[in-house]
PDB file of N, CA and C in Angstrom:
ATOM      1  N   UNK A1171     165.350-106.760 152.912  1.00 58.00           N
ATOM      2  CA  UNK A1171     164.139-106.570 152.131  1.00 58.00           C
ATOM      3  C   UNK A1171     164.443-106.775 150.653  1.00 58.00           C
ATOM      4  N   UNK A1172     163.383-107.503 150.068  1.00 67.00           N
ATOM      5  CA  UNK A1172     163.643-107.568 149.038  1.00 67.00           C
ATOM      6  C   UNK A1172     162.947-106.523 147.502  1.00 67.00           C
ATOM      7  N   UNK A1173     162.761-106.567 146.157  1.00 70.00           N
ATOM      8  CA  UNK A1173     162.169-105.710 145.695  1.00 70.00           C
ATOM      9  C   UNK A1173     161.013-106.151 145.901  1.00 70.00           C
ATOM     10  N   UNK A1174     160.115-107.274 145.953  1.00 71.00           N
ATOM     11  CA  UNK A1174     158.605-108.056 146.272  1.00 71.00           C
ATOM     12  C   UNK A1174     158.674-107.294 147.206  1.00 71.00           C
ATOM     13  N   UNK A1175     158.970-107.150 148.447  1.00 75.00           N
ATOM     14  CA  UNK A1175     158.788-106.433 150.000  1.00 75.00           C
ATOM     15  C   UNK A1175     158.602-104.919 149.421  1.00 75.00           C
ATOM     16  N   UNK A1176     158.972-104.276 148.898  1.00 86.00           N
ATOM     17  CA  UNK A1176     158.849-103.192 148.241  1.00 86.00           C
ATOM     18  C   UNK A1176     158.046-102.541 147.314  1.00 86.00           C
ATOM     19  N   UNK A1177     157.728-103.352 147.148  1.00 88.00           N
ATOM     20  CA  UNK A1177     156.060-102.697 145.671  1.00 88.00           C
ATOM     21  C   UNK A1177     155.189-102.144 146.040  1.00 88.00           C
ATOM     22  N   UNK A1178     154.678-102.324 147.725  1.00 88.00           N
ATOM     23  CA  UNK A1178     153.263-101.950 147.753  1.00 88.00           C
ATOM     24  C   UNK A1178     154.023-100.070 148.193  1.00 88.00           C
ATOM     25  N   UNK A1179     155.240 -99.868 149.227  1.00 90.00           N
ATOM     26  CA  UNK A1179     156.157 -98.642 149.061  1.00 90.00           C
ATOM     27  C   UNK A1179     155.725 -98.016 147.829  1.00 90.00           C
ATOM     28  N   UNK A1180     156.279 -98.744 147.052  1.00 92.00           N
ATOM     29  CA  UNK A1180     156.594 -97.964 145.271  1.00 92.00           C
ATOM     30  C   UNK A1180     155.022 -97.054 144.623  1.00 92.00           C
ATOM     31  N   UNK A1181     154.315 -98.472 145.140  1.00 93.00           N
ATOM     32  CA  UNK A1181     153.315 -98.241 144.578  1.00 93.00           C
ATOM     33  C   UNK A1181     152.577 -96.605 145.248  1.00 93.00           C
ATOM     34  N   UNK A1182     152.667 -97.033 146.817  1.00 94.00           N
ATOM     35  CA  UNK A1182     152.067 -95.251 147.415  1.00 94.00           C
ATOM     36  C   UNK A1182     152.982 -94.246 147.513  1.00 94.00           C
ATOM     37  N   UNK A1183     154.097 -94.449 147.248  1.00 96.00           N
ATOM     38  CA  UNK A1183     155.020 -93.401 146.645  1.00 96.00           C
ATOM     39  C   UNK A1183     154.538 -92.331 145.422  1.00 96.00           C
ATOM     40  N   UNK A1184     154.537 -93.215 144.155  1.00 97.00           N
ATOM     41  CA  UNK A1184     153.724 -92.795 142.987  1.00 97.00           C
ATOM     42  C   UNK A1184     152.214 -92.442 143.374  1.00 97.00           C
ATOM     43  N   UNK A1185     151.144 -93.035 144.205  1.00 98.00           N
ATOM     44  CA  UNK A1185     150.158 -92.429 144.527  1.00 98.00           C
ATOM     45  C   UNK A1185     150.179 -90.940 144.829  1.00 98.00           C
ATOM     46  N   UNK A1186     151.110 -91.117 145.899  1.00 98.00           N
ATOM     47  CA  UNK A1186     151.181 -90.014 147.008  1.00 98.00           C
ATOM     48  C   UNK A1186     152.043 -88.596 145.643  1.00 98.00           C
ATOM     49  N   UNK A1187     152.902 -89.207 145.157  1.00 97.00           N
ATOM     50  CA  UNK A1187     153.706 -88.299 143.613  1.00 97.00           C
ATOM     51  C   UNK A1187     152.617 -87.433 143.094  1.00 97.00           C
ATOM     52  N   UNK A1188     151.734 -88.349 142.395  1.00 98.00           N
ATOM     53  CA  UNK A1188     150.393 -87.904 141.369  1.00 98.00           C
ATOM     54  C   UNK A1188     149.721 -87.058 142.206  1.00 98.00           C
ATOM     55  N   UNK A1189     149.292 -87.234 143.595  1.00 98.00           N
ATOM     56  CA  UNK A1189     148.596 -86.330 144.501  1.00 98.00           C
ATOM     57  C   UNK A1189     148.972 -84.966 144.419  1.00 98.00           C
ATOM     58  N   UNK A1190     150.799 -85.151 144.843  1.00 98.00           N
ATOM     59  CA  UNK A1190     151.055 -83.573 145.047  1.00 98.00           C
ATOM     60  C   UNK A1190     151.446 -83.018 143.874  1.00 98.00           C
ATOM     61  N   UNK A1191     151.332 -83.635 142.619  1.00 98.00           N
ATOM     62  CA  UNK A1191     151.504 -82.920 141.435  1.00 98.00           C
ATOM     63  C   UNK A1191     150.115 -82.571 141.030  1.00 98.00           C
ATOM     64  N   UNK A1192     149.004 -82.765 141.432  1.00 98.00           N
ATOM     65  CA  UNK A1192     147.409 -82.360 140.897  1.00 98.00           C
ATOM     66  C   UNK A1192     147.292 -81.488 141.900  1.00 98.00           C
ATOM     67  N   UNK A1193     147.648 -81.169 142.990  1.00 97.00           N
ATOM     68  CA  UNK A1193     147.304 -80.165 143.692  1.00 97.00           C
ATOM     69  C   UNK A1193     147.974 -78.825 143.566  1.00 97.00           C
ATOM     70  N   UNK A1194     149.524 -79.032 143.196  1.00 97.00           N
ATOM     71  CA  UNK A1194     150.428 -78.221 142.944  1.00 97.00           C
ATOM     72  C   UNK A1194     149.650 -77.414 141.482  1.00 97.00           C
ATOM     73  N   UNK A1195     149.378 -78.515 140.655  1.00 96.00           N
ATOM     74  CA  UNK A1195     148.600 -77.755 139.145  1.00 96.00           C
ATOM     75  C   UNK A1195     147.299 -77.070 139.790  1.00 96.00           C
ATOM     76  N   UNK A1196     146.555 -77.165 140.478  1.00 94.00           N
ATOM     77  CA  UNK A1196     145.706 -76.554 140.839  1.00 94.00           C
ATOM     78  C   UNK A1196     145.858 -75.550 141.489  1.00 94.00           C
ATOM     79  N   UNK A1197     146.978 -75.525 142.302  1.00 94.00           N
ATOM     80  CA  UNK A1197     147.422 -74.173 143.296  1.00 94.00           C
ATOM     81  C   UNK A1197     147.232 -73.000 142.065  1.00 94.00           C
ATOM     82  N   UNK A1198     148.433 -73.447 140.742  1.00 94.00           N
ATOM     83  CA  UNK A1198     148.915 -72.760 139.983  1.00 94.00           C
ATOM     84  C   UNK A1198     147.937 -71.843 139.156  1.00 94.00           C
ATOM     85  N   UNK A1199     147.141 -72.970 138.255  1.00 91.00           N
ATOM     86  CA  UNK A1199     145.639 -72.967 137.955  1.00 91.00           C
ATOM     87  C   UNK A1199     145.176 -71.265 138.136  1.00 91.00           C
ATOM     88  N   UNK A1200     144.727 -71.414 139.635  1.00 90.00           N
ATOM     89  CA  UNK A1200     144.162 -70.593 140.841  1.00 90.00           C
ATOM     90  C   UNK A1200     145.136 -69.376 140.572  1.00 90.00           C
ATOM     91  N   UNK A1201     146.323 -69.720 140.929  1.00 90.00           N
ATOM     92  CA  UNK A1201     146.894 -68.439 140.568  1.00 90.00           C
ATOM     93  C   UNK A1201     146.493 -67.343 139.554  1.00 90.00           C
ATOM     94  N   UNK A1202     146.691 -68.052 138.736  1.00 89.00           N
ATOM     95  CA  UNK A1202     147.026 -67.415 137.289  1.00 89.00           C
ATOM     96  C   UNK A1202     145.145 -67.135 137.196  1.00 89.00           C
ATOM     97  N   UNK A1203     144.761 -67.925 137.135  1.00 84.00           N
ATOM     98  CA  UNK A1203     142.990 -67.596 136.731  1.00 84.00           C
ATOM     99  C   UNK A1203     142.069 -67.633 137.476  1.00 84.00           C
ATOM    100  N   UNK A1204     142.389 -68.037 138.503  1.00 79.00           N
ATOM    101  CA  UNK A1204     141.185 -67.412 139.499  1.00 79.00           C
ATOM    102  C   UNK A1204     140.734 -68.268 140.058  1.00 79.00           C
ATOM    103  N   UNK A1205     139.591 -68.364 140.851  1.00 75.00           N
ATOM    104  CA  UNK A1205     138.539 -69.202 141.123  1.00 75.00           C
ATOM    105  C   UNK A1205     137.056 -68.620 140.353  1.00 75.00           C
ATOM    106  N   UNK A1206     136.175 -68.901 139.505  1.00 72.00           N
ATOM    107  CA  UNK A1206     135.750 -68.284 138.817  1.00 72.00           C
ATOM    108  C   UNK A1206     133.913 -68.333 139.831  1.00 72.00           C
ATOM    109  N   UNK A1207     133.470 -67.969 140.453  1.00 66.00           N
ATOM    110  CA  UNK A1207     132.216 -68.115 141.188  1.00 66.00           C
ATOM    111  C   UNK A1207     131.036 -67.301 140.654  1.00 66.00           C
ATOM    112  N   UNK A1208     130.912 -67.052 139.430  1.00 66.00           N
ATOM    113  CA  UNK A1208     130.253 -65.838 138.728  1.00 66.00           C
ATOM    114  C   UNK A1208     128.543 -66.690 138.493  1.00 66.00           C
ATOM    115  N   UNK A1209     128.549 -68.350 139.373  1.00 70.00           N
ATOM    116  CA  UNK A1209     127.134 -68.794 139.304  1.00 70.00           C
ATOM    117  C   UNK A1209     126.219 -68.565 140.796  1.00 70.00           C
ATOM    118  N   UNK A1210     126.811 -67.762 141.361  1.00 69.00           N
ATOM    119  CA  UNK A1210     126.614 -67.349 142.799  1.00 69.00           C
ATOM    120  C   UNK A1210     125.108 -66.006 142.668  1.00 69.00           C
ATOM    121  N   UNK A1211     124.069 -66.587 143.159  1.00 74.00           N
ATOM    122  CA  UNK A1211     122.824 -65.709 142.774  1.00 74.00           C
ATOM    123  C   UNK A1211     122.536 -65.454 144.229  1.00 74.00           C
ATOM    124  N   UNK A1212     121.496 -64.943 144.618  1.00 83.00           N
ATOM    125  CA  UNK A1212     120.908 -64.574 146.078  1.00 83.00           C
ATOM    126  C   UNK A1212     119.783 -64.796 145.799  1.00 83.00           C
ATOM    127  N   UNK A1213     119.351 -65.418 147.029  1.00 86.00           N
ATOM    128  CA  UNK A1213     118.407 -65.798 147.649  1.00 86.00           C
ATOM    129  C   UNK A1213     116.886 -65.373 146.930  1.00 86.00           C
ATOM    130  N   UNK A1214     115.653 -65.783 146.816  1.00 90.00           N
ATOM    131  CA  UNK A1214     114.575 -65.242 146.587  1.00 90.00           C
ATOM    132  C   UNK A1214     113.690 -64.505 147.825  1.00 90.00           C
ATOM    133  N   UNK A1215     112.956 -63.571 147.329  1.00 90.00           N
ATOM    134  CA  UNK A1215     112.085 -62.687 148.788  1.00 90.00           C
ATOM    135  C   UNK A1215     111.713 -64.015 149.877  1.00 90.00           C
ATOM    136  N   UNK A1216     110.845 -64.904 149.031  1.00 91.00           N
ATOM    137  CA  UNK A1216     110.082 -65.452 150.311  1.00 91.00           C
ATOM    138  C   UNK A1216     110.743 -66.610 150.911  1.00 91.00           C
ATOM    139  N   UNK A1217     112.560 -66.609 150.149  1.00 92.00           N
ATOM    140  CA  UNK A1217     113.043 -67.867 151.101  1.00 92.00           C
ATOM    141  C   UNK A1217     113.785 -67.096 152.167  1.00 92.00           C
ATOM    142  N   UNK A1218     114.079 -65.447 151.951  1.00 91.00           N
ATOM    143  CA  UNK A1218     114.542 -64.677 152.604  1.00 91.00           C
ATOM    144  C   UNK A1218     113.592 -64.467 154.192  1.00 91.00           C
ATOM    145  N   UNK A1219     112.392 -64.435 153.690  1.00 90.00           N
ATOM    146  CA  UNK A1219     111.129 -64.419 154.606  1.00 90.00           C
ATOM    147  C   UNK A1219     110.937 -65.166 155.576  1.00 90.00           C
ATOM    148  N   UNK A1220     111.071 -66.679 154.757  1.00 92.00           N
ATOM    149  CA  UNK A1220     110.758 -67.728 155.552  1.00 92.00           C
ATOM    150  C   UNK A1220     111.889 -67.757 156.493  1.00 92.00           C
ATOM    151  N   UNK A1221     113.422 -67.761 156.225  1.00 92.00           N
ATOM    152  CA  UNK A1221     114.944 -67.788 156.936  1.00 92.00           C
ATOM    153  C   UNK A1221     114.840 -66.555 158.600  1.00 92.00           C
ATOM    154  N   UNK A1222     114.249 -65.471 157.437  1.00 91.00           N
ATOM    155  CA  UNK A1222     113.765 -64.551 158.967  1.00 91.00           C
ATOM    156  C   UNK A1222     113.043 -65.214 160.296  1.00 91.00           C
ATOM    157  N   UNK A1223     111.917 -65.744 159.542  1.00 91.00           N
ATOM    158  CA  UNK A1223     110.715 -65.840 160.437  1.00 91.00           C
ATOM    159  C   UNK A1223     111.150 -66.949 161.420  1.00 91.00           C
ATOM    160  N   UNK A1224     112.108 -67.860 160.510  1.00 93.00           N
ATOM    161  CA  UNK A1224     112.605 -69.097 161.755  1.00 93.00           C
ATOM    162  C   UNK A1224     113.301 -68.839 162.355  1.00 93.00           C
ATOM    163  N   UNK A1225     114.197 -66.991 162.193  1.00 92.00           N
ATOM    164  CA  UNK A1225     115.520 -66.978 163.265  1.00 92.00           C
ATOM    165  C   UNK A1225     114.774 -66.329 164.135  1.00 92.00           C
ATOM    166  N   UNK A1226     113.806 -65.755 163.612  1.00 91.00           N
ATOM    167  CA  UNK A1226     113.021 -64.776 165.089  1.00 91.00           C
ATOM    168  C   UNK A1226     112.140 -65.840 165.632  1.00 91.00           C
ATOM    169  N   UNK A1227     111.521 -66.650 165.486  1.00 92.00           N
ATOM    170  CA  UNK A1227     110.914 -67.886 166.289  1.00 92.00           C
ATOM    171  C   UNK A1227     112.073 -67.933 167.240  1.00 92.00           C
ATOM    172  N   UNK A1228     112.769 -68.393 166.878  1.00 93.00           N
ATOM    173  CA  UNK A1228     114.243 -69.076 167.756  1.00 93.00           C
ATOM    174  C   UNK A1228     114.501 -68.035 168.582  1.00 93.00           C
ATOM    175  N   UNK A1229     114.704 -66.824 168.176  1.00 91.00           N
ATOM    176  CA  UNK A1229     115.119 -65.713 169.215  1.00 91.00           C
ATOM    177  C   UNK A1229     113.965 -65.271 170.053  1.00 91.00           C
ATOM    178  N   UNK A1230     112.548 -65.755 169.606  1.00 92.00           N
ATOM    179  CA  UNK A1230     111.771 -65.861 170.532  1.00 92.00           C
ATOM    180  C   UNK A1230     111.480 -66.694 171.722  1.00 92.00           C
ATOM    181  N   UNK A1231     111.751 -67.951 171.221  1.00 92.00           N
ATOM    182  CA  UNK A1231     112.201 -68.843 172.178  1.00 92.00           C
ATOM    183  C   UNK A1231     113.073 -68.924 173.006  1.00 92.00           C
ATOM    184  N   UNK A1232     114.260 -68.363 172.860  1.00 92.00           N
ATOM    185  CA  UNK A1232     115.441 -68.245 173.641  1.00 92.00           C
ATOM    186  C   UNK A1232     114.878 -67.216 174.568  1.00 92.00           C
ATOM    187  N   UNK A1233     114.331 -65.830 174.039  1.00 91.00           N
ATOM    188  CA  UNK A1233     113.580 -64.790 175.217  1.00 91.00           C
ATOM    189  C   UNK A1233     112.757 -65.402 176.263  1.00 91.00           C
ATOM    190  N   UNK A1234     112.332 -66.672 175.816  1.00 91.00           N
ATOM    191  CA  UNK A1234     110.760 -66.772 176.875  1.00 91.00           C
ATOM    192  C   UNK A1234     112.030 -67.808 177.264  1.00 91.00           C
ATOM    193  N   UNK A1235     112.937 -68.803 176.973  1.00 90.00           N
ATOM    194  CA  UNK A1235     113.815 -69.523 178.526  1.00 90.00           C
ATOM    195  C   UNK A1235     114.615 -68.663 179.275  1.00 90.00           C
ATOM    196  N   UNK A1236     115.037 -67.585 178.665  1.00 90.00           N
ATOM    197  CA  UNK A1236     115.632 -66.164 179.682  1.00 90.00           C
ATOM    198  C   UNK A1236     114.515 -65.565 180.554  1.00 90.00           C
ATOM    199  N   UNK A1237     113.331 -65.662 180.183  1.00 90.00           N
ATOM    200  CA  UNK A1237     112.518 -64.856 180.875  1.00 90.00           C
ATOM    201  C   UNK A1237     112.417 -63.442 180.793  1.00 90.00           C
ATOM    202  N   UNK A1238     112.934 -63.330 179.519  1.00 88.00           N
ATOM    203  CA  UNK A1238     112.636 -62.002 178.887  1.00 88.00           C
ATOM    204  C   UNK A1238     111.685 -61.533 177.890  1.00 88.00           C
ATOM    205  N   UNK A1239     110.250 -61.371 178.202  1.00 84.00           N
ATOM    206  CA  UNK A1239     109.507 -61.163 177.351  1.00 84.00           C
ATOM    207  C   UNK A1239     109.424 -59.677 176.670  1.00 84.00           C
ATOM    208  N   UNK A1240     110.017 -59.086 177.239  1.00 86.00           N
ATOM    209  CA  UNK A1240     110.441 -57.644 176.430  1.00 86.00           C
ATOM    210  C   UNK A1240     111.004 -57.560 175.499  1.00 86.00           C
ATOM    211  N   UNK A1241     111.669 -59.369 174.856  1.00 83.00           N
ATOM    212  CA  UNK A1241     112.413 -59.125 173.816  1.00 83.00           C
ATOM    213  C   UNK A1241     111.839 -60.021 173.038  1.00 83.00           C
ATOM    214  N   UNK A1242     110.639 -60.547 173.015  1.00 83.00           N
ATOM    215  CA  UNK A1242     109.742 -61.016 171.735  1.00 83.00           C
ATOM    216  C   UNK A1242     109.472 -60.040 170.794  1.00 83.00           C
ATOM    217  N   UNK A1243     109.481 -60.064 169.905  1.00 83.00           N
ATOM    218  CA  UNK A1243     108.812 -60.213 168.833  1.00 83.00           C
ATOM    219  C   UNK A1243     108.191 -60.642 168.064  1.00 83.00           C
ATOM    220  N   UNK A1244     106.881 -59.985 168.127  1.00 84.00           N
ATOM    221  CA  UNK A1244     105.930 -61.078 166.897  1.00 84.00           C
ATOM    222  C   UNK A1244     106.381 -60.989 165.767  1.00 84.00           C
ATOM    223  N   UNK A1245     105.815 -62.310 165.121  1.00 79.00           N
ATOM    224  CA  UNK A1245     106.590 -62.552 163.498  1.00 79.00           C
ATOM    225  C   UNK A1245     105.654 -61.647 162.677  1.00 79.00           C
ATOM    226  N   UNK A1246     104.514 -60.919 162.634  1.00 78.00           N
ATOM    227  CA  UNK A1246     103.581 -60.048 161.940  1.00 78.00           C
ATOM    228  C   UNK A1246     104.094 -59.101 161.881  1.00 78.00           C
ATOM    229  N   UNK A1247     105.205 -58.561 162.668  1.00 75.00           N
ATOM    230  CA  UNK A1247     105.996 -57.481 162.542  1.00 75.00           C
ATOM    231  C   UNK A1247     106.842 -57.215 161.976  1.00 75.00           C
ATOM    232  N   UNK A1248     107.657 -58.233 161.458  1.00 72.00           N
ATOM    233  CA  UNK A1248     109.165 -58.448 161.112  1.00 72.00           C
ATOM    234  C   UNK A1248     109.096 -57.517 159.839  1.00 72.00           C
ATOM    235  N   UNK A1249     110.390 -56.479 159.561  1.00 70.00           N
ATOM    236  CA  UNK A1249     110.554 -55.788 158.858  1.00 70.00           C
ATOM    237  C   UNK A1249     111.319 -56.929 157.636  1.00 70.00           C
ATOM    238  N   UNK A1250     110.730 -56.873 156.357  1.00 60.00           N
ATOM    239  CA  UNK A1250     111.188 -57.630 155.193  1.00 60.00           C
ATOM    240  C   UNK A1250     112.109 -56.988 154.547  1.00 60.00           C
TER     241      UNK A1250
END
């Protein structure tokens, strides 16, 4: 082999180099300061509402292919 046979090597060598040195700085980063997530808000009432009303649909549906209608619930009920 010659050094021509060798460049495109060299070349993802140094790729692959730069990779684990930006991840290694980031490990470090993290260490020392954190991950900072302080833009993390909750939810509003009526998207909270709406998220309910589609899991109890669904768990209504699943009752009526079990054949369990003792475990519907109407959505007029749902505690908010």
């Amino acid at each position: 082999m010659n050094n021509a046979s060798k460049f495109s090597l060299y070349v993802f060598l140094i790729i692959l180099g730069c990779v684990v040195f930006v991840l290694l700085g980031f490990g470090i980063w993290t260490m020392y300061h954190g991950i900072e997530d302080d833009n993390y808000r909750d939810i509003s009432y009526e998207q909270r509402k709406y998220m309910r009303e589609v899991r109890q649909r669904m768990l209504n549906r699943m009752a009526v292919e079990a054949r369990r209608p003792d475990m519907i619930v109407p959505i007029e009920e749902l505690n908010y």
